Amino acid sequence: MRGREADWKKFTKLKKVALERFCEMVLDESRKICDRENTTAYENYSALYKIIRKRDKELGRLFDGHSRSRADLQLLGMYNFELVSEDDLSQFSEETQKFVTWRMEPEPDDS
């Protein structure tokens, strides 16, 4: 987002919303693990520990470091995790939208 001040300002606001969405997603996953039946407390604890560690690494990749040089890739990651909707993305410049959606297009099927 270098040189695109309007996109930078939108990204800064959206990043906070996306972080909240990410945390809600992790808490929902955690509740499902804790509410499982027919598993031991230890099995639930182990599953919860693993998912928290995994999601914590993802959180770091998606949200750590607030800089213009990382903003495009962070937005791409947030979009990939479905933390940013099409409506959210439509607020950005055409250049930024293309950057995100171009990388998310499926590979052509050669069959």
PDB file of N, CA and C in Angstrom:
ATOM      1  N   MET A   1       0.813  -1.191   0.000  1.00  0.00           N
ATOM      2  CA  MET A   1       0.000   0.000   0.000  1.00  0.00           C
ATOM      3  C   MET A   1       0.851   1.246   0.000  1.00  0.00           C
ATOM      4  N   ARG A   2       2.048   1.059  -0.444  1.00  0.00           N
ATOM      5  CA  ARG A   2       2.941   2.210  -0.529  1.00  0.00           C
ATOM      6  C   ARG A   2       2.361   3.235  -1.486  1.00  0.00           C
ATOM      7  N   GLY A   3       2.242   4.454  -1.030  1.00  0.00           N
ATOM      8  CA  GLY A   3       1.783   5.525  -1.891  1.00  0.00           C
ATOM      9  C   GLY A   3       0.277   5.629  -2.033  1.00  0.00           C
ATOM     10  N   ARG A   4      -0.464   4.762  -1.385  1.00  0.00           N
ATOM     11  CA  ARG A   4      -1.928   4.817  -1.462  1.00  0.00           C
ATOM     12  C   ARG A   4      -2.477   5.148  -0.078  1.00  0.00           C
ATOM     13  N   GLU A   5      -2.468   6.413   0.237  1.00  0.00           N
ATOM     14  CA  GLU A   5      -2.850   6.881   1.571  1.00  0.00           C
ATOM     15  C   GLU A   5      -4.273   6.458   1.946  1.00  0.00           C
ATOM     16  N   ALA A   6      -5.203   6.575   1.011  1.00  0.00           N
ATOM     17  CA  ALA A   6      -6.595   6.209   1.314  1.00  0.00           C
ATOM     18  C   ALA A   6      -6.702   4.725   1.676  1.00  0.00           C
ATOM     19  N   ASP A   7      -6.001   3.862   0.934  1.00  0.00           N
ATOM     20  CA  ASP A   7      -6.010   2.427   1.241  1.00  0.00           C
ATOM     21  C   ASP A   7      -5.377   2.155   2.601  1.00  0.00           C
ATOM     22  N   TRP A   8      -4.311   2.861   2.902  1.00  0.00           N
ATOM     23  CA  TRP A   8      -3.627   2.674   4.183  1.00  0.00           C
ATOM     24  C   TRP A   8      -4.573   2.992   5.338  1.00  0.00           C
ATOM     25  N   LYS A   9      -5.297   4.081   5.234  1.00  0.00           N
ATOM     26  CA  LYS A   9      -6.230   4.465   6.300  1.00  0.00           C
ATOM     27  C   LYS A   9      -7.340   3.425   6.444  1.00  0.00           C
ATOM     28  N   LYS A  10      -7.852   2.936   5.334  1.00  0.00           N
ATOM     29  CA  LYS A  10      -8.897   1.899   5.374  1.00  0.00           C
ATOM     30  C   LYS A  10      -8.352   0.605   5.966  1.00  0.00           C
ATOM     31  N   PHE A  11      -7.127   0.266   5.577  1.00  0.00           N
ATOM     32  CA  PHE A  11      -6.503  -0.950   6.097  1.00  0.00           C
ATOM     33  C   PHE A  11      -6.330  -0.865   7.610  1.00  0.00           C
ATOM     34  N   THR A  12      -5.890   0.277   8.090  1.00  0.00           N
ATOM     35  CA  THR A  12      -5.671   0.458   9.524  1.00  0.00           C
ATOM     36  C   THR A  12      -6.957   0.203  10.307  1.00  0.00           C
ATOM     37  N   LYS A  13      -8.074   0.701   9.814  1.00  0.00           N
ATOM     38  CA  LYS A  13      -9.361   0.473  10.485  1.00  0.00           C
ATOM     39  C   LYS A  13      -9.806  -0.981  10.342  1.00  0.00           C
ATOM     40  N   LEU A  14      -9.676  -1.518   9.145  1.00  0.00           N
ATOM     41  CA  LEU A  14     -10.135  -2.882   8.883  1.00  0.00           C
ATOM     42  C   LEU A  14      -9.311  -3.918   9.645  1.00  0.00           C
ATOM     43  N   LYS A  15      -8.054  -3.628   9.863  1.00  0.00           N
ATOM     44  CA  LYS A  15      -7.184  -4.566  10.577  1.00  0.00           C
ATOM     45  C   LYS A  15      -7.720  -4.832  11.983  1.00  0.00           C
ATOM     46  N   LYS A  16      -8.230  -3.807  12.633  1.00  0.00           N
ATOM     47  CA  LYS A  16      -8.796  -3.972  13.978  1.00  0.00           C
ATOM     48  C   LYS A  16     -10.041  -4.855  13.936  1.00  0.00           C
ATOM     49  N   VAL A  17     -10.872  -4.646  12.932  1.00  0.00           N
ATOM     50  CA  VAL A  17     -12.087  -5.451  12.765  1.00  0.00           C
ATOM     51  C   VAL A  17     -11.714  -6.905  12.468  1.00  0.00           C
ATOM     52  N   ALA A  18     -10.751  -7.096  11.585  1.00  0.00           N
ATOM     53  CA  ALA A  18     -10.323  -8.447  11.212  1.00  0.00           C
ATOM     54  C   ALA A  18      -9.711  -9.179  12.405  1.00  0.00           C
ATOM     55  N   LEU A  19      -8.972  -8.469  13.242  1.00  0.00           N
ATOM     56  CA  LEU A  19      -8.400  -9.083  14.445  1.00  0.00           C
ATOM     57  C   LEU A  19      -9.515  -9.570  15.363  1.00  0.00           C
ATOM     58  N   GLU A  20     -10.535  -8.772  15.522  1.00  0.00           N
ATOM     59  CA  GLU A  20     -11.673  -9.166  16.347  1.00  0.00           C
ATOM     60  C   GLU A  20     -12.360 -10.399  15.751  1.00  0.00           C
ATOM     61  N   ARG A  21     -12.518 -10.421  14.448  1.00  0.00           N
ATOM     62  CA  ARG A  21     -13.125 -11.580  13.773  1.00  0.00           C
ATOM     63  C   ARG A  21     -12.271 -12.830  13.962  1.00  0.00           C
ATOM     64  N   PHE A  22     -10.961 -12.668  13.864  1.00  0.00           N
ATOM     65  CA  PHE A  22     -10.054 -13.800  14.043  1.00  0.00           C
ATOM     66  C   PHE A  22     -10.198 -14.364  15.454  1.00  0.00           C
ATOM     67  N   CYS A  23     -10.185 -13.486  16.443  1.00  0.00           N
ATOM     68  CA  CYS A  23     -10.291 -13.937  17.836  1.00  0.00           C
ATOM     69  C   CYS A  23     -11.629 -14.615  18.095  1.00  0.00           C
ATOM     70  N   GLU A  24     -12.701 -14.093  17.518  1.00  0.00           N
ATOM     71  CA  GLU A  24     -14.012 -14.741  17.648  1.00  0.00           C
ATOM     72  C   GLU A  24     -13.978 -16.142  17.044  1.00  0.00           C
ATOM     73  N   MET A  25     -13.320 -16.284  15.903  1.00  0.00           N
ATOM     74  CA  MET A  25     -13.205 -17.583  15.248  1.00  0.00           C
ATOM     75  C   MET A  25     -12.475 -18.578  16.158  1.00  0.00           C
ATOM     76  N   VAL A  26     -11.381 -18.138  16.754  1.00  0.00           N
ATOM     77  CA  VAL A  26     -10.598 -19.015  17.627  1.00  0.00           C
ATOM     78  C   VAL A  26     -11.397 -19.380  18.874  1.00  0.00           C
ATOM     79  N   LEU A  27     -12.099 -18.425  19.436  1.00  0.00           N
ATOM     80  CA  LEU A  27     -12.911 -18.714  20.616  1.00  0.00           C
ATOM     81  C   LEU A  27     -14.039 -19.692  20.281  1.00  0.00           C
ATOM     82  N   ASP A  28     -14.643 -19.547  19.117  1.00  0.00           N
ATOM     83  CA  ASP A  28     -15.678 -20.505  18.692  1.00  0.00           C
ATOM     84  C   ASP A  28     -15.095 -21.909  18.553  1.00  0.00           C
ATOM     85  N   GLU A  29     -13.923 -22.004  17.924  1.00  0.00           N
ATOM     86  CA  GLU A  29     -13.259 -23.312  17.796  1.00  0.00           C
ATOM     87  C   GLU A  29     -12.966 -23.900  19.171  1.00  0.00           C
ATOM     88  N   SER A  30     -12.517 -23.056  20.078  1.00  0.00           N
ATOM     89  CA  SER A  30     -12.169 -23.503  21.428  1.00  0.00           C
ATOM     90  C   SER A  30     -13.396 -24.023  22.168  1.00  0.00           C
ATOM     91  N   ARG A  31     -14.501 -23.311  22.041  1.00  0.00           N
ATOM     92  CA  ARG A  31     -15.739 -23.760  22.690  1.00  0.00           C
ATOM     93  C   ARG A  31     -16.168 -25.135  22.169  1.00  0.00           C
ATOM     94  N   LYS A  32     -16.062 -25.321  20.864  1.00  0.00           N
ATOM     95  CA  LYS A  32     -16.452 -26.610  20.275  1.00  0.00           C
ATOM     96  C   LYS A  32     -15.590 -27.740  20.825  1.00  0.00           C
ATOM     97  N   ILE A  33     -14.314 -27.467  20.991  1.00  0.00           N
ATOM     98  CA  ILE A  33     -13.418 -28.483  21.549  1.00  0.00           C
ATOM     99  C   ILE A  33     -13.800 -28.778  22.988  1.00  0.00           C
ATOM    100  N   CYS A  34     -14.015 -27.744  23.770  1.00  0.00           N
ATOM    101  CA  CYS A  34     -14.336 -27.926  25.189  1.00  0.00           C
ATOM    102  C   CYS A  34     -15.689 -28.601  25.398  1.00  0.00           C
ATOM    103  N   ASP A  35     -16.594 -28.420  24.461  1.00  0.00           N
ATOM    104  CA  ASP A  35     -17.942 -28.984  24.587  1.00  0.00           C
ATOM    105  C   ASP A  35     -18.073 -30.396  24.020  1.00  0.00           C
ATOM    106  N   ARG A  36     -16.996 -30.946  23.498  1.00  0.00           N
ATOM    107  CA  ARG A  36     -17.077 -32.288  22.909  1.00  0.00           C
ATOM    108  C   ARG A  36     -17.444 -33.317  23.971  1.00  0.00           C
ATOM    109  N   GLU A  37     -18.235 -34.252  23.553  1.00  0.00           N
ATOM    110  CA  GLU A  37     -18.585 -35.370  24.429  1.00  0.00           C
ATOM    111  C   GLU A  37     -17.830 -36.598  23.949  1.00  0.00           C
ATOM    112  N   ASN A  38     -17.794 -37.604  24.771  1.00  0.00           N
ATOM    113  CA  ASN A  38     -17.121 -38.867  24.447  1.00  0.00           C
ATOM    114  C   ASN A  38     -15.617 -38.700  24.267  1.00  0.00           C
ATOM    115  N   THR A  39     -15.058 -37.668  24.845  1.00  0.00           N
ATOM    116  CA  THR A  39     -13.605 -37.490  24.881  1.00  0.00           C
ATOM    117  C   THR A  39     -13.223 -37.149  26.310  1.00  0.00           C
ATOM    118  N   THR A  40     -12.002 -37.473  26.648  1.00  0.00           N
ATOM    119  CA  THR A  40     -11.538 -37.184  28.004  1.00  0.00           C
ATOM    120  C   THR A  40     -11.157 -35.712  28.120  1.00  0.00           C
ATOM    121  N   ALA A  41     -11.063 -35.271  29.340  1.00  0.00           N
ATOM    122  CA  ALA A  41     -10.634 -33.893  29.585  1.00  0.00           C
ATOM    123  C   ALA A  41      -9.237 -33.678  29.011  1.00  0.00           C
ATOM    124  N   TYR A  42      -8.387 -34.682  29.145  1.00  0.00           N
ATOM    125  CA  TYR A  42      -7.032 -34.555  28.611  1.00  0.00           C
ATOM    126  C   TYR A  42      -7.040 -34.435  27.088  1.00  0.00           C
ATOM    127  N   GLU A  43      -7.872 -35.234  26.423  1.00  0.00           N
ATOM    128  CA  GLU A  43      -7.967 -35.144  24.962  1.00  0.00           C
ATOM    129  C   GLU A  43      -8.440 -33.757  24.531  1.00  0.00           C
ATOM    130  N   ASN A  44      -9.419 -33.231  25.239  1.00  0.00           N
ATOM    131  CA  ASN A  44      -9.897 -31.883  24.928  1.00  0.00           C
ATOM    132  C   ASN A  44      -8.819 -30.839  25.193  1.00  0.00           C
ATOM    133  N   TYR A  45      -8.127 -30.992  26.308  1.00  0.00           N
ATOM    134  CA  TYR A  45      -7.045 -30.065  26.639  1.00  0.00           C
ATOM    135  C   TYR A  45      -5.963 -30.100  25.559  1.00  0.00           C
ATOM    136  N   SER A  46      -5.576 -31.298  25.151  1.00  0.00           N
ATOM    137  CA  SER A  46      -4.529 -31.434  24.124  1.00  0.00           C
ATOM    138  C   SER A  46      -4.964 -30.805  22.806  1.00  0.00           C
ATOM    139  N   ALA A  47      -6.195 -31.055  22.416  1.00  0.00           N
ATOM    140  CA  ALA A  47      -6.710 -30.470  21.171  1.00  0.00           C
ATOM    141  C   ALA A  47      -6.772 -28.951  21.272  1.00  0.00           C
ATOM    142  N   LEU A  48      -7.200 -28.461  22.415  1.00  0.00           N
ATOM    143  CA  LEU A  48      -7.278 -27.015  22.628  1.00  0.00           C
ATOM    144  C   LEU A  48      -5.889 -26.386  22.588  1.00  0.00           C
ATOM    145  N   TYR A  49      -4.932 -27.028  23.234  1.00  0.00           N
ATOM    146  CA  TYR A  49      -3.555 -26.530  23.237  1.00  0.00           C
ATOM    147  C   TYR A  49      -3.011 -26.441  21.809  1.00  0.00           C
ATOM    148  N   LYS A  50      -3.241 -27.490  21.028  1.00  0.00           N
ATOM    149  CA  LYS A  50      -2.738 -27.511  19.647  1.00  0.00           C
ATOM    150  C   LYS A  50      -3.371 -26.417  18.801  1.00  0.00           C
ATOM    151  N   ILE A  51      -4.675 -26.242  18.927  1.00  0.00           N
ATOM    152  CA  ILE A  51      -5.340 -25.235  18.094  1.00  0.00           C
ATOM    153  C   ILE A  51      -4.924 -23.829  18.514  1.00  0.00           C
ATOM    154  N   ILE A  52      -4.751 -23.604  19.797  1.00  0.00           N
ATOM    155  CA  ILE A  52      -4.322 -22.274  20.260  1.00  0.00           C
ATOM    156  C   ILE A  52      -2.918 -21.974  19.751  1.00  0.00           C
ATOM    157  N   ARG A  53      -2.024 -22.944  19.824  1.00  0.00           N
ATOM    158  CA  ARG A  53      -0.662 -22.725  19.303  1.00  0.00           C
ATOM    159  C   ARG A  53      -0.686 -22.431  17.810  1.00  0.00           C
ATOM    160  N   LYS A  54      -1.455 -23.206  17.068  1.00  0.00           N
ATOM    161  CA  LYS A  54      -1.553 -23.012  15.620  1.00  0.00           C
ATOM    162  C   LYS A  54      -2.127 -21.635  15.304  1.00  0.00           C
ATOM    163  N   ARG A  55      -3.218 -21.289  15.941  1.00  0.00           N
ATOM    164  CA  ARG A  55      -3.867 -20.005  15.669  1.00  0.00           C
ATOM    165  C   ARG A  55      -3.007 -18.830  16.130  1.00  0.00           C
ATOM    166  N   ASP A  56      -2.236 -19.019  17.186  1.00  0.00           N
ATOM    167  CA  ASP A  56      -1.357 -17.944  17.649  1.00  0.00           C
ATOM    168  C   ASP A  56      -0.286 -17.627  16.608  1.00  0.00           C
ATOM    169  N   LYS A  57       0.245 -18.664  15.970  1.00  0.00           N
ATOM    170  CA  LYS A  57       1.224 -18.443  14.897  1.00  0.00           C
ATOM    171  C   LYS A  57       0.574 -17.719  13.727  1.00  0.00           C
ATOM    172  N   GLU A  58      -0.644 -18.132  13.391  1.00  0.00           N
ATOM    173  CA  GLU A  58      -1.363 -17.469  12.303  1.00  0.00           C
ATOM    174  C   GLU A  58      -1.660 -16.015  12.648  1.00  0.00           C
ATOM    175  N   LEU A  59      -2.049 -15.780  13.882  1.00  0.00           N
ATOM    176  CA  LEU A  59      -2.315 -14.413  14.324  1.00  0.00           C
ATOM    177  C   LEU A  59      -1.075 -13.547  14.151  1.00  0.00           C
ATOM    178  N   GLY A  60       0.068 -14.077  14.512  1.00  0.00           N
ATOM    179  CA  GLY A  60       1.315 -13.331  14.348  1.00  0.00           C
ATOM    180  C   GLY A  60       1.601 -12.998  12.899  1.00  0.00           C
ATOM    181  N   ARG A  61       1.419 -13.979  12.020  1.00  0.00           N
ATOM    182  CA  ARG A  61       1.666 -13.729  10.590  1.00  0.00           C
ATOM    183  C   ARG A  61       0.689 -12.711  10.018  1.00  0.00           C
ATOM    184  N   LEU A  62      -0.544 -12.767  10.465  1.00  0.00           N
ATOM    185  CA  LEU A  62      -1.569 -11.884   9.911  1.00  0.00           C
ATOM    186  C   LEU A  62      -1.533 -10.469  10.481  1.00  0.00           C
ATOM    187  N   PHE A  63      -1.182 -10.332  11.754  1.00  0.00           N
ATOM    188  CA  PHE A  63      -1.406  -9.049  12.410  1.00  0.00           C
ATOM    189  C   PHE A  63      -0.174  -8.379  13.007  1.00  0.00           C
ATOM    190  N   ASP A  64       0.911  -9.106  13.214  1.00  0.00           N
ATOM    191  CA  ASP A  64       2.089  -8.474  13.818  1.00  0.00           C
ATOM    192  C   ASP A  64       2.741  -7.513  12.837  1.00  0.00           C
ATOM    193  N   GLY A  65       3.226  -6.404  13.351  1.00  0.00           N
ATOM    194  CA  GLY A  65       3.917  -5.426  12.527  1.00  0.00           C
ATOM    195  C   GLY A  65       2.945  -4.617  11.703  1.00  0.00           C
ATOM    196  N   HIS A  66       2.807  -3.376  12.050  1.00  0.00           N
ATOM    197  CA  HIS A  66       1.871  -2.505  11.328  1.00  0.00           C
ATOM    198  C   HIS A  66       2.687  -1.554  10.468  1.00  0.00           C
ATOM    199  N   SER A  67       2.875  -1.945   9.209  1.00  0.00           N
ATOM    200  CA  SER A  67       3.661  -1.098   8.309  1.00  0.00           C
ATOM    201  C   SER A  67       3.075  -1.166   6.912  1.00  0.00           C
ATOM    202  N   ARG A  68       3.308  -0.121   6.167  1.00  0.00           N
ATOM    203  CA  ARG A  68       2.809  -0.066   4.793  1.00  0.00           C
ATOM    204  C   ARG A  68       3.432  -1.169   3.938  1.00  0.00           C
ATOM    205  N   SER A  69       4.663  -1.507   4.237  1.00  0.00           N
ATOM    206  CA  SER A  69       5.342  -2.521   3.420  1.00  0.00           C
ATOM    207  C   SER A  69       4.734  -3.913   3.597  1.00  0.00           C
ATOM    208  N   ARG A  70       4.083  -4.156   4.711  1.00  0.00           N
ATOM    209  CA  ARG A  70       3.465  -5.464   4.971  1.00  0.00           C
ATOM    210  C   ARG A  70       1.962  -5.469   4.746  1.00  0.00           C
ATOM    211  N   ALA A  71       1.375  -4.317   4.557  1.00  0.00           N
ATOM    212  CA  ALA A  71      -0.086  -4.193   4.538  1.00  0.00           C
ATOM    213  C   ALA A  71      -0.740  -5.026   3.437  1.00  0.00           C
ATOM    214  N   ASP A  72      -0.193  -4.995   2.229  1.00  0.00           N
ATOM    215  CA  ASP A  72      -0.795  -5.762   1.133  1.00  0.00           C
ATOM    216  C   ASP A  72      -0.841  -7.253   1.456  1.00  0.00           C
ATOM    217  N   LEU A  73       0.267  -7.783   1.944  1.00  0.00           N
ATOM    218  CA  LEU A  73       0.308  -9.215   2.261  1.00  0.00           C
ATOM    219  C   LEU A  73      -0.581  -9.552   3.452  1.00  0.00           C
ATOM    220  N   GLN A  74      -0.650  -8.650   4.424  1.00  0.00           N
ATOM    221  CA  GLN A  74      -1.539  -8.893   5.554  1.00  0.00           C
ATOM    222  C   GLN A  74      -2.998  -8.896   5.101  1.00  0.00           C
ATOM    223  N   LEU A  75      -3.350  -7.962   4.226  1.00  0.00           N
ATOM    224  CA  LEU A  75      -4.715  -7.921   3.705  1.00  0.00           C
ATOM    225  C   LEU A  75      -5.026  -9.197   2.924  1.00  0.00           C
ATOM    226  N   LEU A  76      -4.090  -9.660   2.139  1.00  0.00           N
ATOM    227  CA  LEU A  76      -4.254 -10.910   1.399  1.00  0.00           C
ATOM    228  C   LEU A  76      -4.497 -12.071   2.365  1.00  0.00           C
ATOM    229  N   GLY A  77      -3.715 -12.147   3.426  1.00  0.00           N
ATOM    230  CA  GLY A  77      -3.893 -13.203   4.422  1.00  0.00           C
ATOM    231  C   GLY A  77      -5.235 -13.121   5.121  1.00  0.00           C
ATOM    232  N   MET A  78      -5.648 -11.910   5.459  1.00  0.00           N
ATOM    233  CA  MET A  78      -6.944 -11.727   6.111  1.00  0.00           C
ATOM    234  C   MET A  78      -8.080 -12.161   5.188  1.00  0.00           C
ATOM    235  N   TYR A  79      -7.936 -11.851   3.923  1.00  0.00           N
ATOM    236  CA  TYR A  79      -8.941 -12.248   2.930  1.00  0.00           C
ATOM    237  C   TYR A  79      -8.955 -13.773   2.787  1.00  0.00           C
ATOM    238  N   ASN A  80      -7.798 -14.369   2.765  1.00  0.00           N
ATOM    239  CA  ASN A  80      -7.672 -15.820   2.659  1.00  0.00           C
ATOM    240  C   ASN A  80      -8.341 -16.527   3.839  1.00  0.00           C
ATOM    241  N   PHE A  81      -8.262 -15.937   5.014  1.00  0.00           N
ATOM    242  CA  PHE A  81      -8.877 -16.500   6.217  1.00  0.00           C
ATOM    243  C   PHE A  81     -10.354 -16.120   6.339  1.00  0.00           C
ATOM    244  N   GLU A  82     -10.860 -15.415   5.337  1.00  0.00           N
ATOM    245  CA  GLU A  82     -12.249 -14.953   5.316  1.00  0.00           C
ATOM    246  C   GLU A  82     -12.558 -14.009   6.475  1.00  0.00           C
ATOM    247  N   LEU A  83     -11.555 -13.237   6.861  1.00  0.00           N
ATOM    248  CA  LEU A  83     -11.724 -12.209   7.885  1.00  0.00           C
ATOM    249  C   LEU A  83     -12.102 -10.884   7.245  1.00  0.00           C
ATOM    250  N   VAL A  84     -11.919 -10.811   5.941  1.00  0.00           N
ATOM    251  CA  VAL A  84     -12.252  -9.636   5.143  1.00  0.00           C
ATOM    252  C   VAL A  84     -13.231 -10.101   4.073  1.00  0.00           C
ATOM    253  N   SER A  85     -14.368  -9.461   4.021  1.00  0.00           N
ATOM    254  CA  SER A  85     -15.401  -9.844   3.052  1.00  0.00           C
ATOM    255  C   SER A  85     -15.186  -9.136   1.717  1.00  0.00           C
ATOM    256  N   GLU A  86     -15.954  -9.569   0.739  1.00  0.00           N
ATOM    257  CA  GLU A  86     -15.938  -8.887  -0.564  1.00  0.00           C
ATOM    258  C   GLU A  86     -16.352  -7.429  -0.384  1.00  0.00           C
ATOM    259  N   ASP A  87     -17.320  -7.205   0.485  1.00  0.00           N
ATOM    260  CA  ASP A  87     -17.776  -5.840   0.752  1.00  0.00           C
ATOM    261  C   ASP A  87     -16.654  -5.011   1.375  1.00  0.00           C
ATOM    262  N   ASP A  88     -15.932  -5.600   2.327  1.00  0.00           N
ATOM    263  CA  ASP A  88     -14.782  -4.906   2.926  1.00  0.00           C
ATOM    264  C   ASP A  88     -13.767  -4.557   1.848  1.00  0.00           C
ATOM    265  N   LEU A  89     -13.469  -5.519   1.009  1.00  0.00           N
ATOM    266  CA  LEU A  89     -12.449  -5.345  -0.021  1.00  0.00           C
ATOM    267  C   LEU A  89     -12.857  -4.292  -1.048  1.00  0.00           C
ATOM    268  N   SER A  90     -14.143  -4.169  -1.297  1.00  0.00           N
ATOM    269  CA  SER A  90     -14.617  -3.213  -2.310  1.00  0.00           C
ATOM    270  C   SER A  90     -14.335  -1.762  -1.936  1.00  0.00           C
ATOM    271  N   GLN A  91     -13.991  -1.503  -0.688  1.00  0.00           N
ATOM    272  CA  GLN A  91     -13.683  -0.144  -0.243  1.00  0.00           C
ATOM    273  C   GLN A  91     -12.287   0.300  -0.674  1.00  0.00           C
ATOM    274  N   PHE A  92     -11.461  -0.645  -1.095  1.00  0.00           N
ATOM    275  CA  PHE A  92     -10.077  -0.341  -1.451  1.00  0.00           C
ATOM    276  C   PHE A  92      -9.965   0.027  -2.928  1.00  0.00           C
ATOM    277  N   SER A  93      -8.818   0.580  -3.272  1.00  0.00           N
ATOM    278  CA  SER A  93      -8.564   0.952  -4.665  1.00  0.00           C
ATOM    279  C   SER A  93      -8.605  -0.292  -5.551  1.00  0.00           C
ATOM    280  N   GLU A  94      -8.810  -0.057  -6.818  1.00  0.00           N
ATOM    281  CA  GLU A  94      -8.841  -1.162  -7.780  1.00  0.00           C
ATOM    282  C   GLU A  94      -7.517  -1.924  -7.758  1.00  0.00           C
ATOM    283  N   GLU A  95      -6.425  -1.204  -7.606  1.00  0.00           N
ATOM    284  CA  GLU A  95      -5.097  -1.830  -7.563  1.00  0.00           C
ATOM    285  C   GLU A  95      -4.993  -2.815  -6.398  1.00  0.00           C
ATOM    286  N   THR A  96      -5.441  -2.396  -5.231  1.00  0.00           N
ATOM    287  CA  THR A  96      -5.384  -3.266  -4.058  1.00  0.00           C
ATOM    288  C   THR A  96      -6.333  -4.449  -4.216  1.00  0.00           C
ATOM    289  N   GLN A  97      -7.512  -4.201  -4.729  1.00  0.00           N
ATOM    290  CA  GLN A  97      -8.466  -5.294  -4.951  1.00  0.00           C
ATOM    291  C   GLN A  97      -7.888  -6.337  -5.903  1.00  0.00           C
ATOM    292  N   LYS A  98      -7.269  -5.876  -6.964  1.00  0.00           N
ATOM    293  CA  LYS A  98      -6.670  -6.809  -7.926  1.00  0.00           C
ATOM    294  C   LYS A  98      -5.537  -7.604  -7.286  1.00  0.00           C
ATOM    295  N   PHE A  99      -4.733  -6.942  -6.464  1.00  0.00           N
ATOM    296  CA  PHE A  99      -3.635  -7.624  -5.786  1.00  0.00           C
ATOM    297  C   PHE A  99      -4.166  -8.802  -4.973  1.00  0.00           C
ATOM    298  N   VAL A 100      -5.238  -8.577  -4.243  1.00  0.00           N
ATOM    299  CA  VAL A 100      -5.786  -9.615  -3.371  1.00  0.00           C
ATOM    300  C   VAL A 100      -6.513 -10.689  -4.177  1.00  0.00           C
ATOM    301  N   THR A 101      -7.396 -10.295  -5.064  1.00  0.00           N
ATOM    302  CA  THR A 101      -8.222 -11.287  -5.754  1.00  0.00           C
ATOM    303  C   THR A 101      -7.452 -12.049  -6.819  1.00  0.00           C
ATOM    304  N   TRP A 102      -6.495 -11.426  -7.451  1.00  0.00           N
ATOM    305  CA  TRP A 102      -5.686 -12.112  -8.456  1.00  0.00           C
ATOM    306  C   TRP A 102      -4.965 -13.300  -7.844  1.00  0.00           C
ATOM    307  N   ARG A 103      -4.480 -13.157  -6.637  1.00  0.00           N
ATOM    308  CA  ARG A 103      -3.748 -14.231  -5.976  1.00  0.00           C
ATOM    309  C   ARG A 103      -4.672 -15.313  -5.427  1.00  0.00           C
ATOM    310  N   MET A 104      -5.940 -15.010  -5.352  1.00  0.00           N
ATOM    311  CA  MET A 104      -6.888 -15.969  -4.795  1.00  0.00           C
ATOM    312  C   MET A 104      -7.657 -16.722  -5.877  1.00  0.00           C
ATOM    313  N   GLU A 105      -7.438 -16.381  -7.139  1.00  0.00           N
ATOM    314  CA  GLU A 105      -8.147 -17.065  -8.213  1.00  0.00           C
ATOM    315  C   GLU A 105      -7.652 -18.500  -8.324  1.00  0.00           C
ATOM    316  N   PRO A 106      -8.574 -19.443  -8.557  1.00  0.00           N
ATOM    317  CA  PRO A 106      -8.157 -20.845  -8.690  1.00  0.00           C
ATOM    318  C   PRO A 106      -7.318 -21.054  -9.946  1.00  0.00           C
ATOM    319  N   GLU A 107      -6.473 -22.049  -9.870  1.00  0.00           N
ATOM    320  CA  GLU A 107      -5.652 -22.412 -11.024  1.00  0.00           C
ATOM    321  C   GLU A 107      -6.558 -22.920 -12.135  1.00  0.00           C
ATOM    322  N   PRO A 108      -6.248 -22.604 -13.382  1.00  0.00           N
ATOM    323  CA  PRO A 108      -7.078 -23.118 -14.483  1.00  0.00           C
ATOM    324  C   PRO A 108      -6.978 -24.636 -14.565  1.00  0.00           C
ATOM    325  N   ASP A 109      -8.078 -25.257 -14.909  1.00  0.00           N
ATOM    326  CA  ASP A 109      -8.136 -26.712 -15.037  1.00  0.00           C
ATOM    327  C   ASP A 109      -7.775 -27.075 -16.469  1.00  0.00           C
ATOM    328  N   ASP A 110      -6.705 -27.832 -16.635  1.00  0.00           N
ATOM    329  CA  ASP A 110      -6.218 -28.182 -17.967  1.00  0.00           C
ATOM    330  C   ASP A 110      -6.911 -29.407 -18.559  1.00  0.00           C
ATOM    331  N   SER A 111      -7.929 -29.945 -17.889  1.00  0.00           N
ATOM    332  CA  SER A 111      -8.572 -31.153 -18.413  1.00  0.00           C
ATOM    333  C   SER A 111      -9.488 -30.880 -19.564  1.00  0.00           C
TER     334      SER A 111
END
